[in-house]
Coordinates of C-alpha atoms and ligand atoms in Angstrom, one line a residue:
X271 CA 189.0 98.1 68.5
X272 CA 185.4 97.7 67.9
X273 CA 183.8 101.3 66.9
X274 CA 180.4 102.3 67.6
X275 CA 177.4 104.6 65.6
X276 CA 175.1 106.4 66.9
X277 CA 171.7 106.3 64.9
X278 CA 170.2 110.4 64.8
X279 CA 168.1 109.5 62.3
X280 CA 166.0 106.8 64.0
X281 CA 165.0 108.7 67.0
X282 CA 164.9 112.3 65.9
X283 CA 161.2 111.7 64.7
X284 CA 159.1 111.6 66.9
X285 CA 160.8 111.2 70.2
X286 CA 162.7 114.3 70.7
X287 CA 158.9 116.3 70.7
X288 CA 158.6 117.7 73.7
X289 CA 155.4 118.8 76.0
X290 CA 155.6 121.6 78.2
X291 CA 152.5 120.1 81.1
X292 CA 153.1 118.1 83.7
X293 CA 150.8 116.2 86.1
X294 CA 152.4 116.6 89.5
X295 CA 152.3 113.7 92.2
X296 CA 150.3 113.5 94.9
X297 CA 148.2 116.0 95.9
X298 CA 148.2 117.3 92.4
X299 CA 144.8 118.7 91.1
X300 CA 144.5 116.4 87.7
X301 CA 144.8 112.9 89.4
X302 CA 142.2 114.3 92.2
X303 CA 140.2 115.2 90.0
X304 CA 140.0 112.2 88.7
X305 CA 139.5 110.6 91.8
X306 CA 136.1 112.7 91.8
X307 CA 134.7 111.5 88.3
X308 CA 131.5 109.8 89.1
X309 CA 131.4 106.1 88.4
X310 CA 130.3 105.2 84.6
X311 CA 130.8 108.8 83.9
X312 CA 130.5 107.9 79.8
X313 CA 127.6 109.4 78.2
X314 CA 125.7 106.5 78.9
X315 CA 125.1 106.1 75.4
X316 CA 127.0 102.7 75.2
X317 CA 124.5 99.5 76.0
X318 CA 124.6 97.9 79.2
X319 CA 127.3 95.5 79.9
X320 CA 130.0 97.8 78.3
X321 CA 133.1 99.5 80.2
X322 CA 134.2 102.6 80.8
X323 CA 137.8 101.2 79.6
X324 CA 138.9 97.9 78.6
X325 CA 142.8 97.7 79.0
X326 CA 144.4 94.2 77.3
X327 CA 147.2 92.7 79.9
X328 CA 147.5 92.9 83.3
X329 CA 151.1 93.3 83.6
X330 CA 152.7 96.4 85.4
X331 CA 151.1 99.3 82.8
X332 CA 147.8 98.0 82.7
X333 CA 147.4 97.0 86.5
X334 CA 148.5 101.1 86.6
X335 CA 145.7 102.4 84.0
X336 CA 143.0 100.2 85.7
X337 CA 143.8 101.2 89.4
X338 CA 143.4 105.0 88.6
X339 CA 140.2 104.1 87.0
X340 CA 138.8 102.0 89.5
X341 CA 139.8 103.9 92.5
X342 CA 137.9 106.8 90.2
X343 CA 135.0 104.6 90.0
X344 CA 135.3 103.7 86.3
X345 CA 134.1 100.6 85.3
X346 CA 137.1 98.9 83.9
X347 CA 137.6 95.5 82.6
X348 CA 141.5 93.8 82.3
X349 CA 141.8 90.7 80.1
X350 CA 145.2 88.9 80.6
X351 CA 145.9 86.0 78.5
X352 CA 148.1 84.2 81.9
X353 CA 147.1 83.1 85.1
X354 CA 149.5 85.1 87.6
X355 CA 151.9 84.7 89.2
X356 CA 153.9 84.2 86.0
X357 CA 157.5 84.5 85.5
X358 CA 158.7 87.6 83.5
X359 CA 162.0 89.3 83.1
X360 CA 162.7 92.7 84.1
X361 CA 163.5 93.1 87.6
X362 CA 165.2 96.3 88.4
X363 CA 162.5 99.1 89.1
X364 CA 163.5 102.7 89.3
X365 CA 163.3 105.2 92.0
X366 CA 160.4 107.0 90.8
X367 CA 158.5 104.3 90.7
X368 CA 158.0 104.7 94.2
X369 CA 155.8 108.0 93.7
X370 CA 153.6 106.0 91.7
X371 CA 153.3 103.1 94.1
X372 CA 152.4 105.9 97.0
X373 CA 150.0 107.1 94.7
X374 CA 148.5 103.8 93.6
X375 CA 147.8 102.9 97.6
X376 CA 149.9 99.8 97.0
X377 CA 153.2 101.4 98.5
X378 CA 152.2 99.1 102.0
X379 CA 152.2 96.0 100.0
X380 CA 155.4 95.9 98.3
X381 CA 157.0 97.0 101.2
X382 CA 155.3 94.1 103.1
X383 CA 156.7 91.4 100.4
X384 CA 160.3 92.2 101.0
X385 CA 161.9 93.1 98.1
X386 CA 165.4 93.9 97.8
X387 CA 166.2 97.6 98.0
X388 CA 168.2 99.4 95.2
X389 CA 170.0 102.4 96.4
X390 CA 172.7 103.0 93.5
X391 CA 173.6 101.4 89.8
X392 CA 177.6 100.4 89.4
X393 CA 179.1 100.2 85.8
X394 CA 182.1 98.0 85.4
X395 CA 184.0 97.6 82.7
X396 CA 184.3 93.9 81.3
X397 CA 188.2 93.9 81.5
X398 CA 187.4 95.3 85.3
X399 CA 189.8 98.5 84.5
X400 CA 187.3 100.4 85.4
X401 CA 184.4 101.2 87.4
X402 CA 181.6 103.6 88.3
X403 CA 179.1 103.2 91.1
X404 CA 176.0 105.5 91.3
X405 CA 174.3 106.3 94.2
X406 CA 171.0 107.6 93.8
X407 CA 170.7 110.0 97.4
X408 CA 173.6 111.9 95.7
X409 CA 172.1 113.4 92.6
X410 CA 171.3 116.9 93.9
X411 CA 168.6 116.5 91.3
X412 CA 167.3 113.0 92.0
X413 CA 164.0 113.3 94.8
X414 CA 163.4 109.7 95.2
X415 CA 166.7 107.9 96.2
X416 CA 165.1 104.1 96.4
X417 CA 163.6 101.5 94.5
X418 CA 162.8 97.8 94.3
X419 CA 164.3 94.8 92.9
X420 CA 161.9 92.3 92.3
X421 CA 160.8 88.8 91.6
X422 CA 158.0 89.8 88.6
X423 CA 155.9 87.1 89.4
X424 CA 155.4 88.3 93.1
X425 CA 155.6 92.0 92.1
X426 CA 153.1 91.7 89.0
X427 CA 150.5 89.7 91.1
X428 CA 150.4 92.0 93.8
X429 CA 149.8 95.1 90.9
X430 CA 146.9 93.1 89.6
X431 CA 145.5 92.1 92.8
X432 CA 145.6 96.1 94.1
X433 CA 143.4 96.8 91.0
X434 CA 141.2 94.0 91.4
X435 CA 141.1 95.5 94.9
X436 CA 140.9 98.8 93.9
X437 CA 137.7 97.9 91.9
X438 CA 138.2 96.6 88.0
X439 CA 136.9 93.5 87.0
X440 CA 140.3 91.5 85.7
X441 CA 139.5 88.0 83.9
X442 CA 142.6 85.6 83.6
X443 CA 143.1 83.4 81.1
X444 CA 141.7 85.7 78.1
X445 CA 143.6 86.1 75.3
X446 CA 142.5 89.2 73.4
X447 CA 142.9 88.3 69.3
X448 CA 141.6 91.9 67.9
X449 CA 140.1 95.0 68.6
X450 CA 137.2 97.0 66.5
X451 CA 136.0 100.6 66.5
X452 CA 132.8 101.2 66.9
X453 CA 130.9 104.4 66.9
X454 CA 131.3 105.8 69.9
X455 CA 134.0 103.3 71.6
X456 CA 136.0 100.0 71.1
X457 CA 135.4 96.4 71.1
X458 CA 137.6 93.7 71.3
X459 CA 137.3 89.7 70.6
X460 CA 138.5 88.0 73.3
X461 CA 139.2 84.2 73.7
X462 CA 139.1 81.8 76.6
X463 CA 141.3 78.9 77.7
X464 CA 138.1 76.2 77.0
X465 CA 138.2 78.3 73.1
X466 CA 134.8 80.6 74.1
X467 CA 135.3 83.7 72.3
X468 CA 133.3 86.8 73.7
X469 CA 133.6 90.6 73.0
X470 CA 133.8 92.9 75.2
X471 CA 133.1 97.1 74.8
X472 CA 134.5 100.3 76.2
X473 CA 134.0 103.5 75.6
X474 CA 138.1 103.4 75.7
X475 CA 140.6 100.8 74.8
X476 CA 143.7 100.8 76.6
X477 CA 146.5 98.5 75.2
X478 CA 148.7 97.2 77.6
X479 CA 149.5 93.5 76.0
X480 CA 153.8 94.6 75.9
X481 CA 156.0 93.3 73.6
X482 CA 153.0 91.1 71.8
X483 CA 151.6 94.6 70.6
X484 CA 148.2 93.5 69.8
X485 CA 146.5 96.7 68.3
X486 CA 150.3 98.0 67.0
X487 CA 150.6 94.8 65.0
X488 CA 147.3 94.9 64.0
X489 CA 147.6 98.7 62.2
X490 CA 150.6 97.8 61.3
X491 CA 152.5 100.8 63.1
X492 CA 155.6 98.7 64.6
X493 CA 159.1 100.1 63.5
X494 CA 162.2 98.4 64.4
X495 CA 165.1 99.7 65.6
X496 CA 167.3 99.3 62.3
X497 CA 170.4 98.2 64.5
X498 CA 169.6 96.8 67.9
X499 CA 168.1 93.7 67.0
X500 CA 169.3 92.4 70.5
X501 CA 168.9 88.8 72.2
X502 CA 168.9 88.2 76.0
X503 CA 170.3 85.4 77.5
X504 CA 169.1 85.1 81.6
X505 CA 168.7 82.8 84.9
X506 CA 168.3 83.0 88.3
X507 CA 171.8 82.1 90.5
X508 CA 173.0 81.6 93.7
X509 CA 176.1 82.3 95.2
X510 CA 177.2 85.7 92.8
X511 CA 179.6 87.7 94.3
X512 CA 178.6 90.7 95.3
X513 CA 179.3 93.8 97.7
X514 CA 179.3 93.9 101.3
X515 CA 177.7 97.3 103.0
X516 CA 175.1 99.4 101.2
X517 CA 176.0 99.0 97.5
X518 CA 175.8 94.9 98.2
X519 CA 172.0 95.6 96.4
X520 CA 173.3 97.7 93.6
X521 CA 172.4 96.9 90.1
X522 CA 175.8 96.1 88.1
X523 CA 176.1 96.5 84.4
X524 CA 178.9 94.8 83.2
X525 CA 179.7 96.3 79.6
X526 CA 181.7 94.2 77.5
X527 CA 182.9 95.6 74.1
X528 CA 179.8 94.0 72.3
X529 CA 177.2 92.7 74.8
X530 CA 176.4 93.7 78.4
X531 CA 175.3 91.8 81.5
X532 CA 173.0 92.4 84.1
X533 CA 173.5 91.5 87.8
X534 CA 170.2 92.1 89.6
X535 CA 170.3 91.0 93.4
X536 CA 166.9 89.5 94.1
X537 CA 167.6 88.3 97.6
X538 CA 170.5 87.2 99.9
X539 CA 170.4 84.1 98.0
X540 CA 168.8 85.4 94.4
X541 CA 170.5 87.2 91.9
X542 CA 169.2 87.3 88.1
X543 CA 172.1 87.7 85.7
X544 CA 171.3 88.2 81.9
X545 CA 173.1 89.1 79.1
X546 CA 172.0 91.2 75.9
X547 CA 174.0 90.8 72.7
X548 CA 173.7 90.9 69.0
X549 CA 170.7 88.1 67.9
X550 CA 173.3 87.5 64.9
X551 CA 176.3 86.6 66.9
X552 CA 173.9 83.8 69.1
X553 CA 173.1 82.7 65.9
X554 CA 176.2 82.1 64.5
X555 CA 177.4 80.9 67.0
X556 CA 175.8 77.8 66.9
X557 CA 175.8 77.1 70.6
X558 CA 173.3 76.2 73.1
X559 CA 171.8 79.2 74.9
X560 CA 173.5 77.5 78.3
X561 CA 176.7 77.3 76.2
X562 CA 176.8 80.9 74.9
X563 CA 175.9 82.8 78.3
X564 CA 178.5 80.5 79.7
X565 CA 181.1 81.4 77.6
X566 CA 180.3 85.1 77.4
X567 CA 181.0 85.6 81.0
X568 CA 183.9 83.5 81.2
X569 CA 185.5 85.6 78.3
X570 CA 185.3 88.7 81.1
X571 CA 187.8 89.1 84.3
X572 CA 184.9 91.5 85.6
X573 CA 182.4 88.3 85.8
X574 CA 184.8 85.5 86.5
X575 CA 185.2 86.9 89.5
X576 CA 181.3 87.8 90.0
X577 CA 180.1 84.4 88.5
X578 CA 182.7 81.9 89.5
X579 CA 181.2 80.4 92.3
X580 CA 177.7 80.6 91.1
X581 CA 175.3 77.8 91.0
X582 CA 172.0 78.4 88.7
X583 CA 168.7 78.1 90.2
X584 CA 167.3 77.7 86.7
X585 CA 167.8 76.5 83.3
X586 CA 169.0 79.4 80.9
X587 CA 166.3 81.3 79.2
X588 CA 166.6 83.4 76.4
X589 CA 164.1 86.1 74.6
X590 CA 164.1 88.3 72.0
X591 CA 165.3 91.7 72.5
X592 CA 164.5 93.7 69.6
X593 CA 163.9 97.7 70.2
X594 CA 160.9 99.1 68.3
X595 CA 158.3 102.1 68.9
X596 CA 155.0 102.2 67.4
X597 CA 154.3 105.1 64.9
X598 CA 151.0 106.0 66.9
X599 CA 150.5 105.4 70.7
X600 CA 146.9 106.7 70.3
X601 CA 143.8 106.5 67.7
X602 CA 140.2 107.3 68.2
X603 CA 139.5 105.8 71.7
X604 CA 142.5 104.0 72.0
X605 CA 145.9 104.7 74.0
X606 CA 148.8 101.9 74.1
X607 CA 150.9 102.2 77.4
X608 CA 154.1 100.5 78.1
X609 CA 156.1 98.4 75.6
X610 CA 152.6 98.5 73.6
X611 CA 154.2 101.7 73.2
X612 CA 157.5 101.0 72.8
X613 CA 160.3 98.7 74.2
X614 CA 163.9 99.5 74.6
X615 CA 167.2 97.4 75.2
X616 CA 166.6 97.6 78.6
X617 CA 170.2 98.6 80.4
X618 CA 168.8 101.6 82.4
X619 CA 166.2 99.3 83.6
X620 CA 163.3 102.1 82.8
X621 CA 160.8 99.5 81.2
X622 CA 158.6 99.1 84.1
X623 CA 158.5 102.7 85.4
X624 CA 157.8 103.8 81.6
X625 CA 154.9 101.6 81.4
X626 CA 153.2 102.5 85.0
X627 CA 154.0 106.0 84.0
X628 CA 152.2 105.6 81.1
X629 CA 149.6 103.9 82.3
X630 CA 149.2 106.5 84.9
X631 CA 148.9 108.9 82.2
X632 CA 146.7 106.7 80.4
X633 CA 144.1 106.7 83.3
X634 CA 144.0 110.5 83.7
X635 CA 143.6 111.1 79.6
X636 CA 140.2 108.5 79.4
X637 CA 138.9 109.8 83.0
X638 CA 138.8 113.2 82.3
X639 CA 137.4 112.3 78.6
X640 CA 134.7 110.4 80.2
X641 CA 134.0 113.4 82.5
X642 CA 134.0 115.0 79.8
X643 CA 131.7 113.0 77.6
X644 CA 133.9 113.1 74.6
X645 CA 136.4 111.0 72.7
X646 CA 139.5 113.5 74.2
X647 CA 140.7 113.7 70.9
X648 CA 143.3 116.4 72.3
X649 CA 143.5 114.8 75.3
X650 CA 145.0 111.7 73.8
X651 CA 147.6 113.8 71.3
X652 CA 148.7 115.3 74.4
X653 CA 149.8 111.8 76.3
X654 CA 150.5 110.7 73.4
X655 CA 153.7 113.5 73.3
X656 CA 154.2 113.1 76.8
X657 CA 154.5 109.2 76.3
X658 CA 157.0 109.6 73.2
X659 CA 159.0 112.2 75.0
X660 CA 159.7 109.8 77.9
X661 CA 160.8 107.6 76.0
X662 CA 162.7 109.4 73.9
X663 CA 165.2 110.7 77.2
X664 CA 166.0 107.2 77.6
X665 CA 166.0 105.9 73.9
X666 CA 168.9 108.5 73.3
X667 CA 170.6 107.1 76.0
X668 CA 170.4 103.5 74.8
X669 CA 171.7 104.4 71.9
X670 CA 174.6 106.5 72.9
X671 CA 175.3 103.3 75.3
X672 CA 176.5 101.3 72.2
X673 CA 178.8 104.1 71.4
X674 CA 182.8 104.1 72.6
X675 CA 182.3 108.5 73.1
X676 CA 179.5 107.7 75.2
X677 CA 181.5 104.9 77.5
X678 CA 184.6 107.7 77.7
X679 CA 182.2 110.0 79.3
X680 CA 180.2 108.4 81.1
X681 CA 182.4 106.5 83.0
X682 CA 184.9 108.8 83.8
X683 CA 182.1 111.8 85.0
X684 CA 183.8 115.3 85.9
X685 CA 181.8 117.3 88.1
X686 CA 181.5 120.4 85.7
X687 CA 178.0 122.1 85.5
X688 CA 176.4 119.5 88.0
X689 CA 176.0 117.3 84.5
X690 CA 176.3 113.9 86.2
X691 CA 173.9 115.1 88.6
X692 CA 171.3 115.3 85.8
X693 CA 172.2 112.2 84.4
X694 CA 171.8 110.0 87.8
X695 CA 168.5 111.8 88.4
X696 CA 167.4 110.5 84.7
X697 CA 168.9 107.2 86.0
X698 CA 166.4 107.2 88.1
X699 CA 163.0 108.2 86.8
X700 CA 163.3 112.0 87.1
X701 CA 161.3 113.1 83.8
X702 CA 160.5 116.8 84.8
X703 CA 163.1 118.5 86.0
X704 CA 162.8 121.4 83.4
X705 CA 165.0 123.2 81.3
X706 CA 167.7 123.0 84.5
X707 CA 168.1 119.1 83.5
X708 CA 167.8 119.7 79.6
X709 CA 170.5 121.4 79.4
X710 CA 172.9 119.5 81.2
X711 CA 171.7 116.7 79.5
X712 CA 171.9 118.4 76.1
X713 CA 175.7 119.2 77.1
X714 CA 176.3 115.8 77.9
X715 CA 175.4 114.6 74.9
X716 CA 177.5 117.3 73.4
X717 CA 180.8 116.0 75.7
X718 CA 179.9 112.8 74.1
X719 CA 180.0 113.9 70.7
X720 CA 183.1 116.1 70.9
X721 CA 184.9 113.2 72.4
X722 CA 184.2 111.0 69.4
X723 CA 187.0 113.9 67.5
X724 CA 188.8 115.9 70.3
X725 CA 188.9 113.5 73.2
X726 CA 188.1 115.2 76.5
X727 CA 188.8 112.3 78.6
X728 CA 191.0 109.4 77.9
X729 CA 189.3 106.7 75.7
X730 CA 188.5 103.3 77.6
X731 CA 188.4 100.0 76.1
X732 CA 186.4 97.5 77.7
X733 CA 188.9 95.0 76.7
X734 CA 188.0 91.1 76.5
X735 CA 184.8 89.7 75.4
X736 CA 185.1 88.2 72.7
X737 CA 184.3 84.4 72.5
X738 CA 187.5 82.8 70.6
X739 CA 187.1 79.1 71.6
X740 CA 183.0 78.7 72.4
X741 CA 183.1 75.5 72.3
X742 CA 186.1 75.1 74.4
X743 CA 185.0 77.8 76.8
X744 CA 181.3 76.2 77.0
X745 CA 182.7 73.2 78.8
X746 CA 180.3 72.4 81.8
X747 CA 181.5 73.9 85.3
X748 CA 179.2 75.7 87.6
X749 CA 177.3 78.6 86.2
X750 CA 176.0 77.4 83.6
Ligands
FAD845 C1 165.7 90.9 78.8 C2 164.9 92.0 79.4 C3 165.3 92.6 80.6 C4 164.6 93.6 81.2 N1 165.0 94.2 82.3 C5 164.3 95.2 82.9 C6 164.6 95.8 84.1 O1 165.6 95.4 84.8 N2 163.9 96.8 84.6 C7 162.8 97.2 84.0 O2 162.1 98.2 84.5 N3 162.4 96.7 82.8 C8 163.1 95.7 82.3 N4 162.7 95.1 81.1 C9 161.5 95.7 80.4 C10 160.2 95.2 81.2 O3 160.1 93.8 81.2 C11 159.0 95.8 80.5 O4 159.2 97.1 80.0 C12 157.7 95.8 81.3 O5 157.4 94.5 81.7 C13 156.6 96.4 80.5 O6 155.4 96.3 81.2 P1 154.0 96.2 80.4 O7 152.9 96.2 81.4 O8 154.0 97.2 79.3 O9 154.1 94.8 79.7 P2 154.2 93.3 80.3 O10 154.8 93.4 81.6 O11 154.9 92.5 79.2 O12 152.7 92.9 80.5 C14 151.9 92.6 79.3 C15 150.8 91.6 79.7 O13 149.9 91.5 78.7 C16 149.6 90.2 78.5 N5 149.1 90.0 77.2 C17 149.9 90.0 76.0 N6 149.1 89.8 75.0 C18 147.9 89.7 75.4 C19 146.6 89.5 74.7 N7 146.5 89.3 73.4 N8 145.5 89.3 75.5 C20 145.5 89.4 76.8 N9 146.7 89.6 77.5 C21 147.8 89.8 76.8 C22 150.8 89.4 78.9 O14 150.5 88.1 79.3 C23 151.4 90.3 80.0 O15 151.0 89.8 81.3 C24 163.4 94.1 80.5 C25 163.0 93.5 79.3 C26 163.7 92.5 78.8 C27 163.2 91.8 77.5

């Protein structure tokens, strides 16, 4: 039986900080007040032609910071090095993201594109001995009981489009290649596609290039996760078999003993299917990337059944999957948001809330700073703890997934103490629920870690998996 670790050490510092203020939703004071801050509300010290914030990427955290700042009346630039729409992975939204979209004004939009509806997140074991199916609407904890699944390309446009709308200036095409202080804001050197390079200035910087991590690589702040050094293997397919009824839009995880897949339902005809494993194992495997996701699934009774009849709609991608947080989210002027922040293995699907979270927090930090006239020193420490604590909620989950104590408990939930209850409502975006959720999720974590001596529930194994013939099981059939 393969046996799991769970790293303390890697996330104790600095994720487990935590910050007592909150900005409520709608309605709340803070983002209204930002809605009030007069346009170019700097100190109008910096020379004409200069922003109030330039944000690098146009992707779902930096489409967040510059719609707060527009609709405040900021001037705001976005430089994205693509021309959307664009494909991108990472389809499953949250719940909570759906507070943000109300607040955003874009709410009307992506419910006019038609994207699939999540209400609940299943778990199946890849042996199929076992199974647990979440629904959202029955977490006594959990206020928003629906989110989108979504095609990025459509989903990221529309974003970018609301804060072009909304009033920032976004230029495609620009790659940004470095960023500079200055004295009292932040330049960066931007490229376009003919090879013109320009800089642009802002009395803030807001980094939202993702997993590229422009200004993190560039101070050198990056640190790896020392263990989950993760590859994903993904496509579009038709024909996956699904549920019937309301759970037929359900996320499924499929958790093999040391990989997972993904089953994202897209559309009645559209599921994305991934699968995340050890980078080392692809590699010495020495298979094709069609090969390898092929025999992965076939080496589960779980997916045969899911995948047998499928038909890809696309060639097998793969990318990278490597966790890592930078050291810093903020300097002088500068905030990063999203996975310029951070990036987790993303099996509880919070990438794209975390980033328009954080971009939402972003916007409010550099508008009231610019109210204010100053460089919000403290403003930034304080998002930058908020930022790190979010993460760090999900991070410890992540790593605890990896774990055989965590699978016990987590899959076989007893209804003591309304725990699950607090963990579903973290399933689905719920970051301030107060001490009434810390605890129960503190006690979770401690079920989890008494069950790794004394177990508490019977130990699972999710059986099968394992890839003893790959080339003999990477013969050619249909989903490939
Ligand atoms: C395999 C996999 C599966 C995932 N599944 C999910 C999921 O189901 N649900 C979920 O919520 N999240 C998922 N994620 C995570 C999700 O994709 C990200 O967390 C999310 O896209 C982060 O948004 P962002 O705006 O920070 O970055 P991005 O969406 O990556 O946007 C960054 C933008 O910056 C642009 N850019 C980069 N560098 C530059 C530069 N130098 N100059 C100008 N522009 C630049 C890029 O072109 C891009 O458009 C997954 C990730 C992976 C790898």
């Amino acid at each position: 039986m393969v046996t799991f670790e769970v790293s303390h050490e890697f996330h104790s510092v600095p994720f487990h900080k935590t910050s007592a203020d909150t900005i409520p939703f709608s309605g709340s004071d803070q983002v209204l007040e930002l809605a009030s801050v007069a346009p170019f509300g700097f100190d109008g010290r910096m020379a004409t032609g200069c922003y109030d914030a330039v944000i690098v990427g146009g992707g779902p955290g930096g489409s967040t910071a510059a719609t707060y700042l527009a609709r405040a009346g900021k001037r705001v630039l976005v430089l994205e090095k693509e021309h959307f729409p664009r494909f991108h992975i990472g389809e499953s939204l949250l719940p909570y993201n759906q507070r943000i979209f109300k607040e955003m004004g874009v709410l009307p939009e992506l419910e006019a594109a038609g994207f699939a509806k999540k209400f609940g997140a299943q778990f199946h074991l890849g042996n199929a001995s076992k199974a647990l199916k979440l629904v959202f609407s029955n977490g006594c904890y959990t206020r928003e009981a629906m989110a989108f699944q979504v095609e990025r390309a459509k989903f990221d446009q529309i974003l970018l489009q609301h804060a072009r709308k909304s009033g920032a200036e976004v230029r495609e095409g620009w790659t940004v290649t470095r960023f500079s202080r200055e004295t009292d804001g932040v330049a960066v050197t931007a490229r376009d596609e003919a090879g013109n390079t320009e800089t642009f200035k802002g009395a803030f910087l807001i980094d939202a290039s993702g997993r590229a991590n422009l200004t993190g690589n560039q101070e050198n702040l990056r640190v790896g996760h020392p263990r989950l050094k993760k590859l994903a293997l993904f496509g579009h397919f038709e024909g996956v078999g699904l549920d019937s009824g309301p759970t037929a839009t359900d996320i499924i995880i499929v958790r093999l003993p040391d990989k997972w897949f993904w089953l994202i339902p897209l559309s009645s005809t559209r599921t994305s299917v991934g699968c995340v494993m050890d980078q080392a194992d692809f590699s010495k495997a020495g298979l094709t990337p069609a090969e390898m996701f092929r025999s992965c699934w076939q080496s589960s009774t779980e997916l045969r059944s899911r995948l047998g009849m499928a038909t890809a709609l696309m060639p097998i991608q793969t990318t990278g999957d490597f966790s890592y947080h930078n050291r810093r989210l903020v300097g002088p002027r500068l905030l990063r948001v999203g996975d310029a922040a951070g990036f987790m293995d993303p099996i509880f699907s919070a990438g794209v809330y975390l980033a328009m979270d954080s971009g939402r927090l972003a916007a409010v930090a550099v508008g009231k700073s610019l109210k204010a006239g100053d460089d919000g020193r403290r403003r930034l420490a304080r998002y930058e703890r908020r930022v790190f604590a979010a993460m760090g909620l999900y991070w410890e989950m992540v790593e605890a997934f990896y774990t055989q104590p965590f699978m016990d408990i987590f899959m076989q939930p007893r209804p003591k103490f309304k725990v699950p209850d607090a963990i579903v409502a973290l399933l689905a975006g719920e970051l301030e629920g107060g001490w009434k959720l810390t605890w129960r999720r503190r006690l979770f974590f401690l079920f989890v870690k008494a069950q790794s001596r004394w177990p508490l529930v019977p130990r699972l194994w999710p059986g099968e998996g394992r890839v003893l013939n790959p080339k003999a099981a990477a013969s050619p059939a249909v989903a490939k």
